[in-house]
């Protein structure tokens, strides 16, 4: 089982975010699930990857060449796939993933979450998508999504299909991630 995680290339202000990344790694290793992620060694991405590796978990990174050249690629992970563009990266991550989780982050995370939700809405992918709502980080975004539903720009069932929890173990259960 491969779980694709979108998360910040920064660590954020609250230590809760890094703790959640470590806790997610523990829960993933417990059920023998691997991480697919953006391949970076910085921010929450680096913390998640390092924690997985310290627990002997498998980590697959998919990184575009231009980011690798900026030396932000994590060279110690189980498998690092280099691709030519951001678009190719997302396509490859989606091919590898059995489900998706968004953790706190910035533009990159937001863009990845929005694109994968759009692909699902269009029937281009079918895997479940979850939000790890650490410290209510995503509450304003969820309110915005509800506003899109209320104003009939977004179908309610598409919004409801997102699995949401602040607890990594609960989120993995909602996403149907089980031991393999
Ligand atoms: P952000 O939320 O803006 O920090 O961006 C994080 C997301 O964008 C991650 O899920 C990555 O897939 C991608 N990303 C952004 N910056 C980097 C980086 N320096 N190295 C690898 N991936 C990155």
Tab-separated table of C-alpha atoms and ligand atoms in Angstrom:
chain	number	residue	atom	x	y	z
A	1	UNK	CA	0.000	0.000	0.000
A	2	UNK	CA	1.445	3.363	-1.077
A	3	UNK	CA	0.180	6.515	0.636
A	4	UNK	CA	0.942	9.747	-1.214
A	5	UNK	CA	1.507	12.637	1.201
A	6	UNK	CA	1.426	16.316	0.213
A	7	UNK	CA	2.943	18.534	2.893
A	8	UNK	CA	4.918	21.693	3.503
A	9	UNK	CA	8.484	22.302	2.409
A	10	UNK	CA	8.562	24.399	5.618
A	11	UNK	CA	7.968	23.197	9.164
A	12	UNK	CA	5.480	25.904	10.178
A	13	UNK	CA	5.289	27.737	13.480
A	14	UNK	CA	3.651	25.147	15.706
A	15	UNK	CA	5.711	22.063	16.717
A	16	UNK	CA	2.409	20.177	16.419
A	17	UNK	CA	2.916	20.018	12.639
A	18	UNK	CA	6.249	18.197	12.865
A	19	UNK	CA	4.849	15.930	15.589
A	20	UNK	CA	1.929	15.042	13.305
A	21	UNK	CA	4.337	14.199	10.455
A	22	UNK	CA	6.250	11.855	12.783
A	23	UNK	CA	3.063	10.350	14.151
A	24	UNK	CA	1.780	9.723	10.612
A	25	UNK	CA	5.064	7.945	9.815
A	26	UNK	CA	4.607	5.680	12.867
A	27	UNK	CA	1.045	4.778	11.870
A	28	UNK	CA	2.107	4.076	8.281
A	29	UNK	CA	4.966	1.809	9.322
A	30	UNK	CA	2.626	-0.035	11.718
A	31	UNK	CA	0.416	-1.070	8.792
A	32	UNK	CA	3.390	-1.675	6.503
A	33	UNK	CA	2.417	1.194	4.182
A	34	UNK	CA	4.974	3.140	2.129
A	35	UNK	CA	5.123	6.889	1.564
A	36	UNK	CA	5.096	8.487	-1.872
A	37	UNK	CA	5.972	12.167	-1.667
A	38	UNK	CA	7.676	15.079	-3.400
A	39	UNK	CA	11.190	13.805	-2.647
A	40	UNK	CA	12.378	16.839	-0.686
A	41	UNK	CA	14.609	16.862	2.398
A	42	UNK	CA	13.217	20.074	3.840
A	43	UNK	CA	10.279	21.071	6.053
A	44	UNK	CA	7.551	18.589	6.946
A	45	UNK	CA	8.493	16.592	3.841
A	46	UNK	CA	11.983	15.941	5.227
A	47	UNK	CA	10.663	15.182	8.717
A	48	UNK	CA	8.146	12.659	7.385
A	49	UNK	CA	10.755	10.955	5.176
A	50	UNK	CA	13.404	10.832	7.930
A	51	UNK	CA	10.965	9.418	10.476
A	52	UNK	CA	9.822	6.733	8.020
A	53	UNK	CA	13.447	5.772	7.332
A	54	UNK	CA	14.350	5.674	11.030
A	55	UNK	CA	11.501	3.180	11.487
A	56	UNK	CA	12.684	1.108	8.489
A	57	UNK	CA	9.708	2.268	6.441
A	58	UNK	CA	9.796	2.600	2.664
A	59	UNK	CA	9.884	6.084	1.111
A	60	UNK	CA	9.462	6.785	-2.588
A	61	UNK	CA	10.251	10.346	-3.707
A	62	UNK	CA	9.299	11.801	-7.080
A	63	UNK	CA	11.188	15.012	-7.813
A	64	UNK	CA	11.602	17.201	-10.891
A	65	UNK	CA	15.180	17.722	-12.101
A	66	UNK	CA	15.146	21.469	-11.439
A	67	UNK	CA	14.389	20.922	-7.723
A	68	UNK	CA	17.049	18.217	-7.516
A	69	UNK	CA	19.569	20.699	-8.930
A	70	UNK	CA	18.678	23.111	-6.134
A	71	UNK	CA	19.895	20.345	-3.829
A	72	UNK	CA	16.634	19.972	-1.962
A	73	UNK	CA	16.206	16.337	-3.029
A	74	UNK	CA	16.443	13.727	-0.283
A	75	UNK	CA	19.222	11.356	-1.363
A	76	UNK	CA	18.825	8.898	1.530
A	77	UNK	CA	15.352	7.572	0.723
A	78	UNK	CA	14.462	4.095	-0.508
A	79	UNK	CA	13.703	5.180	-4.063
A	80	UNK	CA	14.084	8.601	-5.699
A	81	UNK	CA	12.527	9.008	-9.121
A	82	UNK	CA	13.594	12.021	-11.154
A	83	UNK	CA	11.119	13.467	-13.621
A	84	UNK	CA	11.307	16.409	-16.014
A	85	UNK	CA	8.473	18.620	-14.772
A	86	UNK	CA	6.020	19.356	-11.956
A	87	UNK	CA	3.216	17.971	-14.134
A	88	UNK	CA	5.041	14.741	-14.759
A	89	UNK	CA	5.709	14.467	-11.038
A	90	UNK	CA	2.059	14.704	-10.098
A	91	UNK	CA	1.097	12.193	-12.765
A	92	UNK	CA	3.715	9.743	-11.485
A	93	UNK	CA	2.693	10.258	-7.835
A	94	UNK	CA	-0.918	9.519	-8.786
A	95	UNK	CA	0.143	6.340	-10.625
A	96	UNK	CA	1.998	5.084	-7.561
A	97	UNK	CA	-0.555	6.093	-4.894
A	98	UNK	CA	-3.328	3.978	-3.363
A	99	UNK	CA	-4.620	7.059	-1.521
A	100	UNK	CA	-3.663	10.687	-0.844
A	101	UNK	CA	-3.175	12.714	2.325
A	102	UNK	CA	-2.687	16.480	2.571
A	103	UNK	CA	-0.937	17.818	5.660
A	104	UNK	CA	-0.322	21.478	6.545
A	105	UNK	CA	1.703	23.335	3.919
A	106	UNK	CA	1.734	26.327	1.582
A	107	UNK	CA	0.998	26.919	-2.107
A	108	UNK	CA	2.583	23.654	-3.236
A	109	UNK	CA	0.446	21.590	-0.882
A	110	UNK	CA	-2.693	23.549	-1.709
A	111	UNK	CA	-2.094	23.163	-5.423
A	112	UNK	CA	-1.442	19.428	-5.128
A	113	UNK	CA	-4.585	18.916	-3.029
A	114	UNK	CA	-6.743	21.010	-5.374
A	115	UNK	CA	-5.454	19.263	-8.480
A	116	UNK	CA	-5.929	15.765	-7.123
A	117	UNK	CA	-9.471	16.657	-5.953
A	118	UNK	CA	-10.166	17.974	-9.460
A	119	UNK	CA	-8.819	14.814	-11.093
A	120	UNK	CA	-11.060	12.735	-8.826
A	121	UNK	CA	-14.098	14.890	-9.650
A	122	UNK	CA	-13.380	14.329	-13.346
A	123	UNK	CA	-13.035	10.574	-12.859
A	124	UNK	CA	-9.348	10.591	-13.857
A	125	UNK	CA	-8.401	8.955	-10.541
A	126	UNK	CA	-10.435	6.921	-8.051
A	127	UNK	CA	-8.247	6.708	-4.937
A	128	UNK	CA	-9.547	8.169	-1.651
A	129	UNK	CA	-8.277	11.603	-0.582
A	130	UNK	CA	-7.797	12.684	3.028
A	131	UNK	CA	-6.896	15.817	4.944
A	132	UNK	CA	-4.890	15.554	8.153
A	133	UNK	CA	-6.395	18.544	9.907
A	134	UNK	CA	-3.586	19.088	12.430
A	135	UNK	CA	-4.489	21.779	14.982
A	136	UNK	CA	-7.523	22.770	12.839
A	137	UNK	CA	-5.073	24.094	10.213
A	138	UNK	CA	-7.495	23.379	7.360
A	139	UNK	CA	-10.658	24.751	9.010
A	140	UNK	CA	-10.686	28.000	6.946
A	141	UNK	CA	-10.150	26.032	3.720
A	142	UNK	CA	-12.944	23.595	4.642
A	143	UNK	CA	-15.208	26.592	5.298
A	144	UNK	CA	-14.338	27.928	1.856
A	145	UNK	CA	-15.165	24.543	0.331
A	146	UNK	CA	-18.528	24.554	2.159
A	147	UNK	CA	-19.142	28.022	0.715
A	148	UNK	CA	-18.462	26.621	-2.774
A	149	UNK	CA	-21.089	23.933	-2.078
A	150	UNK	CA	-23.590	26.450	-0.651
A	151	UNK	CA	-23.151	28.629	-3.748
A	152	UNK	CA	-23.488	25.584	-6.022
A	153	UNK	CA	-20.010	25.752	-7.520
A	154	UNK	CA	-19.091	22.409	-5.969
A	155	UNK	CA	-21.201	19.254	-5.711
A	156	UNK	CA	-21.855	18.420	-2.051
A	157	UNK	CA	-21.023	14.731	-2.484
A	158	UNK	CA	-17.605	15.666	-3.916
A	159	UNK	CA	-16.895	17.741	-0.823
A	160	UNK	CA	-18.218	14.998	1.470
A	161	UNK	CA	-16.002	12.399	-0.205
A	162	UNK	CA	-12.921	14.005	1.402
A	163	UNK	CA	-11.862	12.069	4.505
A	164	UNK	CA	-10.940	14.445	7.327
A	165	UNK	CA	-9.378	13.847	10.743
A	166	UNK	CA	-6.821	15.488	12.995
A	167	UNK	CA	-5.642	12.042	14.064
A	168	UNK	CA	-3.305	10.101	11.729
A	169	UNK	CA	-4.535	6.680	12.838
A	170	UNK	CA	-8.200	7.651	12.404
A	171	UNK	CA	-7.483	9.191	9.004
A	172	UNK	CA	-5.755	6.031	7.774
A	173	UNK	CA	-8.779	3.999	8.905
A	174	UNK	CA	-11.128	6.374	7.038
A	175	UNK	CA	-8.937	5.965	3.948
A	176	UNK	CA	-9.064	2.185	4.236
A	177	UNK	CA	-5.291	1.856	4.721
A	178	UNK	CA	-4.681	-1.598	6.120
A	179	UNK	CA	-1.738	-3.848	6.702
A	180	UNK	CA	-0.458	-5.595	3.556
B	1	LIG	P1	4.662	24.034	-0.063
B	1	LIG	O1	3.358	23.549	0.534
B	1	LIG	O2	4.495	25.282	-0.873
B	1	LIG	O3	5.777	24.102	0.922
B	1	LIG	O4	5.052	22.930	-1.124
B	1	LIG	C1	5.142	21.592	-0.721
B	1	LIG	C2	4.628	20.672	-1.783
B	1	LIG	O5	5.084	21.104	-3.074
B	1	LIG	C3	5.159	19.268	-1.542
B	1	LIG	O6	4.096	18.330	-1.376
B	1	LIG	C4	6.032	18.982	-2.766
B	1	LIG	O7	5.480	17.978	-3.576
B	1	LIG	C5	6.140	20.293	-3.523
B	1	LIG	N1	7.415	20.998	-3.225
B	1	LIG	C6	7.516	22.308	-2.922
B	1	LIG	N2	8.801	22.656	-2.674
B	1	LIG	C7	9.536	21.546	-2.802
B	1	LIG	C8	10.913	21.252	-2.672
B	1	LIG	N3	11.800	22.182	-2.357
B	1	LIG	N4	11.331	19.983	-2.859
B	1	LIG	C9	10.456	19.043	-3.214
B	1	LIG	N5	9.136	19.266	-3.355
B	1	LIG	C10	8.667	20.493	-3.164
